[in-house]
XYZ file of C-alpha atoms in Angstrom:
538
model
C 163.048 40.062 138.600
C 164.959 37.355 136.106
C 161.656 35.189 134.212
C 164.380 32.371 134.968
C 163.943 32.100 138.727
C 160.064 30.442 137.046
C 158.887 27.464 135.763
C 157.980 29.292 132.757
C 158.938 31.722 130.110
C 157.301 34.910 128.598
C 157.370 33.099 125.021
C 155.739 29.804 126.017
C 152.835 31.849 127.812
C 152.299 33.847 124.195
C 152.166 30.814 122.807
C 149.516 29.724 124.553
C 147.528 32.373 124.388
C 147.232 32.057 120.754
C 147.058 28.480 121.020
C 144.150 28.871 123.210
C 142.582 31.742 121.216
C 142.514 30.169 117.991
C 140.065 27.735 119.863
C 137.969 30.291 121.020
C 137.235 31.465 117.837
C 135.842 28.742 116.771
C 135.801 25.956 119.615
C 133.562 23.750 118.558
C 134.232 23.178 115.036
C 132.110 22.016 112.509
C 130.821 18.649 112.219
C 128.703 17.150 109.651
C 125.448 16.280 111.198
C 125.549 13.027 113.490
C 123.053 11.155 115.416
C 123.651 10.951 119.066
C 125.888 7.578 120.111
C 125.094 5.547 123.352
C 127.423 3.933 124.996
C 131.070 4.973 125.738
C 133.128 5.890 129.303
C 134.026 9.576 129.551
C 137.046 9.807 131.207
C 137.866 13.147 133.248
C 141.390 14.421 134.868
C 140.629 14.964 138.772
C 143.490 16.951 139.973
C 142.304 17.579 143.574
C 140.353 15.702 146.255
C 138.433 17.522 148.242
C 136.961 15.085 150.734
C 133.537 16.006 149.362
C 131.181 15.106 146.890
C 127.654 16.840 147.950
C 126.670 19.872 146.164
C 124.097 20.853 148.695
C 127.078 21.065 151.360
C 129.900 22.969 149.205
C 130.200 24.624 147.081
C 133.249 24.355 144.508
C 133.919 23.332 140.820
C 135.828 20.867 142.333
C 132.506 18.676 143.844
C 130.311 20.309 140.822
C 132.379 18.209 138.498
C 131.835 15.410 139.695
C 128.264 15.511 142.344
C 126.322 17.865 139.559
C 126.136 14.627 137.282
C 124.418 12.620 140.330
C 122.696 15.252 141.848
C 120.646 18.263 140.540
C 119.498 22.116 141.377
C 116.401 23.500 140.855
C 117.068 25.622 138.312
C 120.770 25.695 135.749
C 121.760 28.129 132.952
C 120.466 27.782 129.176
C 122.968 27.915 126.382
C 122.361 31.922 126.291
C 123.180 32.258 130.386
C 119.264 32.145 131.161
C 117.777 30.265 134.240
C 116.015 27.321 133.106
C 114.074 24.663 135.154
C 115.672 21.401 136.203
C 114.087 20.033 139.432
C 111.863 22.743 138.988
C 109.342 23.592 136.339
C 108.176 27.222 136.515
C 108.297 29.892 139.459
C 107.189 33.245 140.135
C 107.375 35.828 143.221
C 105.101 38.514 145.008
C 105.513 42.075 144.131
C 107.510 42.703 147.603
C 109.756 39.846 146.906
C 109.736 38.154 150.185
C 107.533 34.892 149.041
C 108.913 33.315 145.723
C 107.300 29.636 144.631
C 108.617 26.956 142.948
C 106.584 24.363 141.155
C 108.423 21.212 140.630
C 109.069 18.569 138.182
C 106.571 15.417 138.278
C 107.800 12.408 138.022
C 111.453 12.455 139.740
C 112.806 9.564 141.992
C 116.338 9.567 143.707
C 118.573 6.597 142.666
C 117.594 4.497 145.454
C 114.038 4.649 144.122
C 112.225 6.811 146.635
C 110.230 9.941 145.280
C 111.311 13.558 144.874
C 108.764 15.883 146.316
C 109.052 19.443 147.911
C 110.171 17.879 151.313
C 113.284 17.666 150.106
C 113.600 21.094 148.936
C 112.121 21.700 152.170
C 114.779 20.283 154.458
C 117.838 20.975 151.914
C 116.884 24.439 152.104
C 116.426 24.860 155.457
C 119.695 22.584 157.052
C 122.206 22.691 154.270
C 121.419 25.698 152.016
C 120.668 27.837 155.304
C 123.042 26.383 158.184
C 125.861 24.884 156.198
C 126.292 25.735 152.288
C 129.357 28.259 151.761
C 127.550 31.046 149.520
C 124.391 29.462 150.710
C 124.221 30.864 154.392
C 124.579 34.369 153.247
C 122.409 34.278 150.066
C 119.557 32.124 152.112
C 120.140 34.344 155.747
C 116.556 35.745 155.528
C 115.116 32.595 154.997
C 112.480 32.048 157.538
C 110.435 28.718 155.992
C 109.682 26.846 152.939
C 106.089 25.888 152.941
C 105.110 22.488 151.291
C 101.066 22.503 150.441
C 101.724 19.581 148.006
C 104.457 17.328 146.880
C 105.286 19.516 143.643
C 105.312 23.383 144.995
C 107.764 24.683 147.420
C 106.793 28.451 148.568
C 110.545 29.996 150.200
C 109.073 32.851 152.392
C 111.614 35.566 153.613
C 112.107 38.276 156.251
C 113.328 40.526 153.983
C 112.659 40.741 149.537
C 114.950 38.556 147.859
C 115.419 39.753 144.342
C 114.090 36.810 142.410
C 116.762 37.881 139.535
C 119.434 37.048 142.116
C 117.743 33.646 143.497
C 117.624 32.533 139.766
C 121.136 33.298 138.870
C 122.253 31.625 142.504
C 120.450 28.499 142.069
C 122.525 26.919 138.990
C 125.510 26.670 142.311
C 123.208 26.808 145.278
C 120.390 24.956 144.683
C 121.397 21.263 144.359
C 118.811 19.087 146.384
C 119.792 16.285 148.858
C 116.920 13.581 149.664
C 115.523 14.247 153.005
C 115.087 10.188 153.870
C 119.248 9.855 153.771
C 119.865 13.169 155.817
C 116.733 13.689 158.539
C 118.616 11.920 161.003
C 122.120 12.069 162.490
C 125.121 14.665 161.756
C 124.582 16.101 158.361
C 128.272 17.439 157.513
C 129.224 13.470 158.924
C 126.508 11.293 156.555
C 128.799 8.874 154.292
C 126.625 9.401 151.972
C 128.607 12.900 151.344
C 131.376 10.681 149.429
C 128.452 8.108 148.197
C 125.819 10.979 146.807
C 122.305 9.715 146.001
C 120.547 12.505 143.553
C 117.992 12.482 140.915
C 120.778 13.079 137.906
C 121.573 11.344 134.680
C 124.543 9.365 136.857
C 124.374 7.078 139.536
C 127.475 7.207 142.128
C 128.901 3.725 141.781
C 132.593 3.803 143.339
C 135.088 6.237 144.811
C 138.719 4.819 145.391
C 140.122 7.504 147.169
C 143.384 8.607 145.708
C 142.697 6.528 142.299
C 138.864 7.434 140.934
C 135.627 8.071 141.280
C 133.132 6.082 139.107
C 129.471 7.237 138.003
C 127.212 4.933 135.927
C 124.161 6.008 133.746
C 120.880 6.172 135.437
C 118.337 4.141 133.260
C 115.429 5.678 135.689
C 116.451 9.375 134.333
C 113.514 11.817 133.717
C 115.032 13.314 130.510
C 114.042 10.916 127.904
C 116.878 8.775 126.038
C 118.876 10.738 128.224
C 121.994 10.190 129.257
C 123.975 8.566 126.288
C 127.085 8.226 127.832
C 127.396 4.504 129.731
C 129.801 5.480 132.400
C 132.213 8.595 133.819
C 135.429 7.910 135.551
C 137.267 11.041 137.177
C 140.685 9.772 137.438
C 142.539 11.164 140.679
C 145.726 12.851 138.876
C 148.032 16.011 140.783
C 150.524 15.486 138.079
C 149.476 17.861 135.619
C 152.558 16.628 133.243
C 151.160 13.607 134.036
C 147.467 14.021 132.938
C 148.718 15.844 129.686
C 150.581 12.590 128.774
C 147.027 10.728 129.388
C 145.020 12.635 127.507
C 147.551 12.635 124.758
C 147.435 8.410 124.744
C 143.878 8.720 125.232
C 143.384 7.696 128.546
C 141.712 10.983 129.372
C 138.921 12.738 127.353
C 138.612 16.089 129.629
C 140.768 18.068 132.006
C 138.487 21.314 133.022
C 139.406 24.505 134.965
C 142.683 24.871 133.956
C 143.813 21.832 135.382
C 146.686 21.500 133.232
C 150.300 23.406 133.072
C 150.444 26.194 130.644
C 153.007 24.601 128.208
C 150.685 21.569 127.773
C 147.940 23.633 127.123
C 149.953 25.335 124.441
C 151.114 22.047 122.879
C 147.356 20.552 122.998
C 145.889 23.708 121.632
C 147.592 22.762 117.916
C 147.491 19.080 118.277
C 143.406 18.735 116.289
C 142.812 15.832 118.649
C 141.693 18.294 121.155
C 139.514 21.362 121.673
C 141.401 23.826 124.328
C 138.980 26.835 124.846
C 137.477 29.272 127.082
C 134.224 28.913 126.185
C 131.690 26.820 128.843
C 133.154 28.372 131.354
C 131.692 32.680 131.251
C 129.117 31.889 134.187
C 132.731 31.378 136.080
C 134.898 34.521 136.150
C 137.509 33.935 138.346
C 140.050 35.978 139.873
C 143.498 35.587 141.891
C 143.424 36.225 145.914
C 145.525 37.182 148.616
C 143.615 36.033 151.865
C 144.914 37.507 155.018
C 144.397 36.173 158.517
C 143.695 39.290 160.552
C 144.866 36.693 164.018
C 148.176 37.700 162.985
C 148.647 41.166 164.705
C 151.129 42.434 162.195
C 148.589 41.523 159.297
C 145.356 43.123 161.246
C 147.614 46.568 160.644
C 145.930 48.117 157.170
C 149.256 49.579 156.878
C 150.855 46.486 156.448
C 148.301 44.552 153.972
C 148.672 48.216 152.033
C 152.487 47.524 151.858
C 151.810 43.753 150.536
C 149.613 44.706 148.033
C 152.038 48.143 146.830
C 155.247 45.526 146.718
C 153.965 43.426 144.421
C 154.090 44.275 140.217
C 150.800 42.565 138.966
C 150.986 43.836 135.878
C 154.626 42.534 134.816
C 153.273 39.068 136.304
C 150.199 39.444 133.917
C 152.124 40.258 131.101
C 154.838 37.659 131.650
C 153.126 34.450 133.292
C 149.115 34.616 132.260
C 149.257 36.349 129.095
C 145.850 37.152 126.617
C 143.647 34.929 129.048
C 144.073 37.312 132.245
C 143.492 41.058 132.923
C 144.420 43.342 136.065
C 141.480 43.000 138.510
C 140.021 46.320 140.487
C 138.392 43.905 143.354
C 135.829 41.528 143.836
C 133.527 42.081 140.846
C 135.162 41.285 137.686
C 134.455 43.566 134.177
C 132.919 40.474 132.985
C 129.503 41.744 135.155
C 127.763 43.577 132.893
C 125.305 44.539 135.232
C 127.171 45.002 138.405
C 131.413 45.951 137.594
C 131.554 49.459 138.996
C 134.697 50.086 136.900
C 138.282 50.504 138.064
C 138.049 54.032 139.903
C 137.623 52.163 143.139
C 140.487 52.547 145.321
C 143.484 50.598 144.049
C 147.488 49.085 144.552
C 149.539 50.607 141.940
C 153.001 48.481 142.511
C 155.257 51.187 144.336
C 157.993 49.597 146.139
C 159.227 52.387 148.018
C 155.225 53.372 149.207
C 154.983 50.042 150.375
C 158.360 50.288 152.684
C 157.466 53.275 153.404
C 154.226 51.942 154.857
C 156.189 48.873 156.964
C 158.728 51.671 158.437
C 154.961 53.970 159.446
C 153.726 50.360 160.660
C 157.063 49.966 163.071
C 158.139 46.664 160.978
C 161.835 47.937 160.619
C 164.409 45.440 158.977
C 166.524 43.298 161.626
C 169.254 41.316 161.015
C 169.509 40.088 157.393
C 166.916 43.008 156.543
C 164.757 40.533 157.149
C 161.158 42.671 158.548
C 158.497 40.030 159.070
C 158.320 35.996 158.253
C 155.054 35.079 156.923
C 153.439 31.540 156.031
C 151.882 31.407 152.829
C 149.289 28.274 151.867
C 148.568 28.037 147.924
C 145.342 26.071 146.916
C 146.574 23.370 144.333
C 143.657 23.770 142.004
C 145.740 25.273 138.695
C 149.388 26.049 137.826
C 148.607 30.240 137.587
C 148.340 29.619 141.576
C 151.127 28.103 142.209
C 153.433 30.872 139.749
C 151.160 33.751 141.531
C 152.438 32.212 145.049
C 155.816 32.087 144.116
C 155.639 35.562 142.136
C 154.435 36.496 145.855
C 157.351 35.192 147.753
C 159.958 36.894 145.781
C 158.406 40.339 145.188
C 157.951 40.273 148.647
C 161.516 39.498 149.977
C 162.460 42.719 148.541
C 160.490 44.477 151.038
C 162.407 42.467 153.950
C 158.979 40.499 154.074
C 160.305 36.630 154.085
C 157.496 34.134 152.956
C 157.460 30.682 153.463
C 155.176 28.397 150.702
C 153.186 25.651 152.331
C 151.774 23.286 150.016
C 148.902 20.954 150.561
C 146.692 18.553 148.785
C 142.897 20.428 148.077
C 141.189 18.650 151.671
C 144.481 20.396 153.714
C 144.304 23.623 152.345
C 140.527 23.768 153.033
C 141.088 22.644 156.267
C 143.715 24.803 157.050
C 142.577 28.254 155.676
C 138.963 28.187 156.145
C 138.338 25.243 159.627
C 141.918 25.370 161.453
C 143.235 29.236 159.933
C 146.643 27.948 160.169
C 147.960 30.213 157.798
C 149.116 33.641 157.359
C 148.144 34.727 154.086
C 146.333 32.579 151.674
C 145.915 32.537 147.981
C 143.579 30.847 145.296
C 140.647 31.811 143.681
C 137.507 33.529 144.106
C 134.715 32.491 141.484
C 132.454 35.263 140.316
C 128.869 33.363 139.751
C 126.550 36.003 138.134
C 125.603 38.342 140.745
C 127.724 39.583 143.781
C 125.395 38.113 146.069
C 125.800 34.571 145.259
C 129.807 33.892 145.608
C 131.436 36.844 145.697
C 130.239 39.300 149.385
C 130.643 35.875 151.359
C 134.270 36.667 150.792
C 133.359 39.999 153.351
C 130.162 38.993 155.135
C 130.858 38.024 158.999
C 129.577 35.697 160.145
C 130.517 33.284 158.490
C 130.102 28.925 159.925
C 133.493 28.462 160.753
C 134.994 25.638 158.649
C 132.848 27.157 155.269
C 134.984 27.254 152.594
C 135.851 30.564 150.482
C 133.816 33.010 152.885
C 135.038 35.179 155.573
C 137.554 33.144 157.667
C 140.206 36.162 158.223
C 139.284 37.188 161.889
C 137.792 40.399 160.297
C 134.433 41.709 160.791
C 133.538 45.521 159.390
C 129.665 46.294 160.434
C 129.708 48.898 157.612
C 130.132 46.381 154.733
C 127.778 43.842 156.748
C 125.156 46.803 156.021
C 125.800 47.195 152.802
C 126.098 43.732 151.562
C 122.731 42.659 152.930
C 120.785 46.106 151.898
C 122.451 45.006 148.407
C 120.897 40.983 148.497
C 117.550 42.744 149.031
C 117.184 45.406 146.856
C 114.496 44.766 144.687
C 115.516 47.659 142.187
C 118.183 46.957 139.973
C 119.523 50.408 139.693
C 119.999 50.841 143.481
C 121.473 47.304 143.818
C 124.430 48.494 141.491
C 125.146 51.275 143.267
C 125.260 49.669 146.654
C 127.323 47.489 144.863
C 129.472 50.009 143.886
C 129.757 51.229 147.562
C 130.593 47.731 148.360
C 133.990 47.382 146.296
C 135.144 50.643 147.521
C 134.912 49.720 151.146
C 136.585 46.190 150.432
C 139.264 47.481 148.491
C 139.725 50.108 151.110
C 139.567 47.572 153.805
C 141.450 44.979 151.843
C 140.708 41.940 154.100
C 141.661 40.216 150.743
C 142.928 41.481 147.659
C 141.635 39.954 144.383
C 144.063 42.006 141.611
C 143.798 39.400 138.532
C 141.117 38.678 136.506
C 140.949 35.102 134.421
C 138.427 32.185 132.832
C 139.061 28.867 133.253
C 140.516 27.096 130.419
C 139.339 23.805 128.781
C 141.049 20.548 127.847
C 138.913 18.359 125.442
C 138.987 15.517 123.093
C 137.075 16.130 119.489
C 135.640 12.930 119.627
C 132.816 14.800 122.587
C 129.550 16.380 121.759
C 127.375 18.923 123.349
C 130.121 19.923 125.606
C 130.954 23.955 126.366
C 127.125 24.355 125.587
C 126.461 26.636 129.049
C 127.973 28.977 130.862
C 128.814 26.403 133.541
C 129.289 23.199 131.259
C 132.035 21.829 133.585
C 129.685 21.704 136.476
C 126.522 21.240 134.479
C 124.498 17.531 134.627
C 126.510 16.075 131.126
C 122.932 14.393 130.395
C 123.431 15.085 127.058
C 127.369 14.260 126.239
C 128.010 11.838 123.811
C 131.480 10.768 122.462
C 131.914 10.186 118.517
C 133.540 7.356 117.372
């Protein structure tokens, strides 16, 4: 397969890579020692609407960016990856895990002045976490009440123990609180305040253009004292990534996170010492490369045939060629990056062996017509980074050599969401799963049926096995820590041997950033983190 039929060469990708990884080494750099400066607009490359802004309703780096500087979780990640209190102050569980208590912060009003008190956690809990929240209806399915004896303590009581290791290391993504005044009545999912958040963070939403920007001013009535420095953020709507390159070059841009921009500008920006292109701020977010199929397609509901996908298609030249240092050959849905729960590669696996996998259409009765032409599939590619687009296209051609003809259709972020995961108008579908900490919290709602329909990056292929059902919820609640790996374990064997989806690449997300900013890449989740403590330099 000729490297010129890309948008990008072998050589520019090494390049990169040791662009990138000279920044890793040492991303932050050393600066003398500088007092905090107020003031200053932070502006931030937005490369994909996704006709949401509440973190209590989805859950995505794309809303995180922006509605995880106006609204807050209970609980976020320290500089070392530890859980440590936000909305909440201090918690603690019974010995049979199935009552776990949160004592809240004192103190807190939403932006519109009103108080923050348990209620809230209360109702978010119970009608977005619960009923609504991708991740959150899966992790929270054995919630049966939150009890509120006070306005500062919140008691979650469960049918079955929820391992409070696992609740902790969920909450940084699934614990963002709504206020219950805005949301009690009428259709949650259809509240305008979804595009118009009102939280309890260091930013207050101020204005959202749609197509042009989103604005966020600081919140003088913050709890964190002199907190936050910065005056204002602007996310700047840009697909172009060319385009958002060229800004941040003139300085019209300060950040583009998550690998928003094309590999060859991330190359060029990694020498230029106006910017700071790293990995780090971004380990609590392991991602990896999918290939979603929709088992409503007969043809695809046919192991046989997802087998033969999966066996046509030569990860490990596209590693090696397109991704370079920054990306590894997956072995399913938890990456090697989790310590505590990768059940290393001897789980079953896709070698690429192009005569296996015609071998398996032929067994599967898809024999080649006129033009050799087998089976026409559609293909929909999330827009969210440029490795997505290659791996869709890399996909498309390996696969016409198998008689398997693809058509790529492309849509901003709201149409793909709509059409894989509400409308599953699509065939196969690829993008990227996010690895949060623990299986339990992003990654088995990939498997899980049961899914809401409409939820994005769960279960949406028309597939339902009752055997992994079992396993992933005797996994979420395991108390013991050495039986919860090895149902784990048990887990990625029967999804790789199921393959509903196939996650074969391993990546982190990449980040963009002016040296004149300060405390940034200082958590595992910076990107998505509050910002209350940013500051630019002059």
């Amino acid at each position: 397969m000729a490297l010129s039929r890309f948008e990008i060469n072998r050589r520019t990708v090494l390049l990169t890579s040791a662009a990138i990884a000279a920044n890793v080494l040492n991303p932050m750099r050393a600066f003398a020692q500088e007092t905090p400066r107020k003031g200053g607009v932070f502006n931030v490359h937005y490369g994909a609407e996704q006709r949401q802004l509440n973190p209590s309703l989805q859950a995505s780096t794309g809303v995180y960016i922006i509605g995880g500087k106006i609204q807050e979780p209970l609980v976020d990640l320290d500089a070392a990856g530890n859980p440590v209190g936000v909305l909440a102050e201090s918690w603690e569980s019974t010995p049979d895990g199935k009552t776990i208590t949160f004592k809240l912060r004192k103190g807190v009003v939403w932006h519109d002045g009103k108080p923050f008190t348990s209620e809230d956690v209360a109702f978010t809990a119970l009608n977005m976490w619960k009923k609504i929240l991708n991740y959150g209806s899966t992790l929270q399915l054995f919630l049966t009440a939150v009890d509120t004896p006070d306005p500062q303590t919140a008691i979650f009581r469960y049918e079955r123990p929820m391992p409070l290791n696992l609740l902790l290391r969920a909450l940084p993504d699934l614990g963002y609180v709504s206020p219950k005044h805005i949301y009690e009545t009428g259709d949650i999912r259809q509240n305008p305040v979804n595009l118009a958040p009102i939280g309890t963070g260091p930013f207050k939403f101020n204005k959202y253009e749609r197509g042009q920007y989103i604005i966020a001013d600081r919140n003088d009535n913050y709890w964190r004292p002199n907190a936050p420095y910065l005056d204002r953020i602007v996310w700047r709507v840009i697909t172009d990534r060319a385009a958002a390159a060229a800004q941040l070059e003139a300085g019209s841009l300060h950040l583009s996170p998550f690998s928003g921009l094309t590999i060859s500008d991330m190359a060029r920006l990694g020498k230029d010492k106006r910017f700071i292109v790293s990995t780090k701020g971004n380990e609590g977010n392991a991602r990896t490369n999918t290939l979603e199929f929709n088992f409503r397609r007969k043809e695809l509901s046919d192991i046989r045939v997802r087998q033969a996908i999966a066996h046509a298609i030569n990860v490990p030249f596209f590693i090696e060629n397109f991704l370079g240092d920054f990306a590894r050959l997956g072995t399913g849905p938890i990456p090697s990056t989790s310590t505590d729960f990768y059940p290393g590669p001897n789980t079953p696996q896709y070698a690429y062996d192009k005569k296996k996998a015609i071998a398996l259409l032929d067994e599967a009765g898809l024999k080649p017509a006129g033009g050799g032409t087998r089976l026409s599939l559609r293909l929909l590619p999330a827009p969210w980074g440029e490795d997505i687009s290659l791996w869709a296209t890399f996909i498309q051609q390996s696969l016409s050599e198998i008689g398997v003809q693809v058509e790529i259709v492309r849509n901003d972020g709201g149409g793909f969401l709509k059409q894989v995961y509400d409308e599953h108008a699509f065939d196969l579908a690829t993008g990227w799963h996010q690895y949060r900490n623990d299986p339990a919290v992003s990654t088995t709602v990939w498997y899980r049926s049961g899914q809401p329909k409409g939820a994005p990056w769960t279960n949406q292929w028309g597939w339902e096995d009752a055997t992994t059902d079992k396993i992933i919820d005797n996994a979420a609640t395991e108390v013991d820590p050495v039986k919860r790996k090895a149902l784990y374990a048990d887990f990625v064997t029967r999804a790789n041997t199921e393959l509903p989806i196939w996650m074969p690449i391993e990546q982190l997300f990449v980040t963009v950033i002016s040296a004149k900013a300060r405390n940034h890449s200082n958590n595992p989740r910076w990107a998505s983190s509050t910002w209350h403590d940013l500051w630019l330099a002059e």
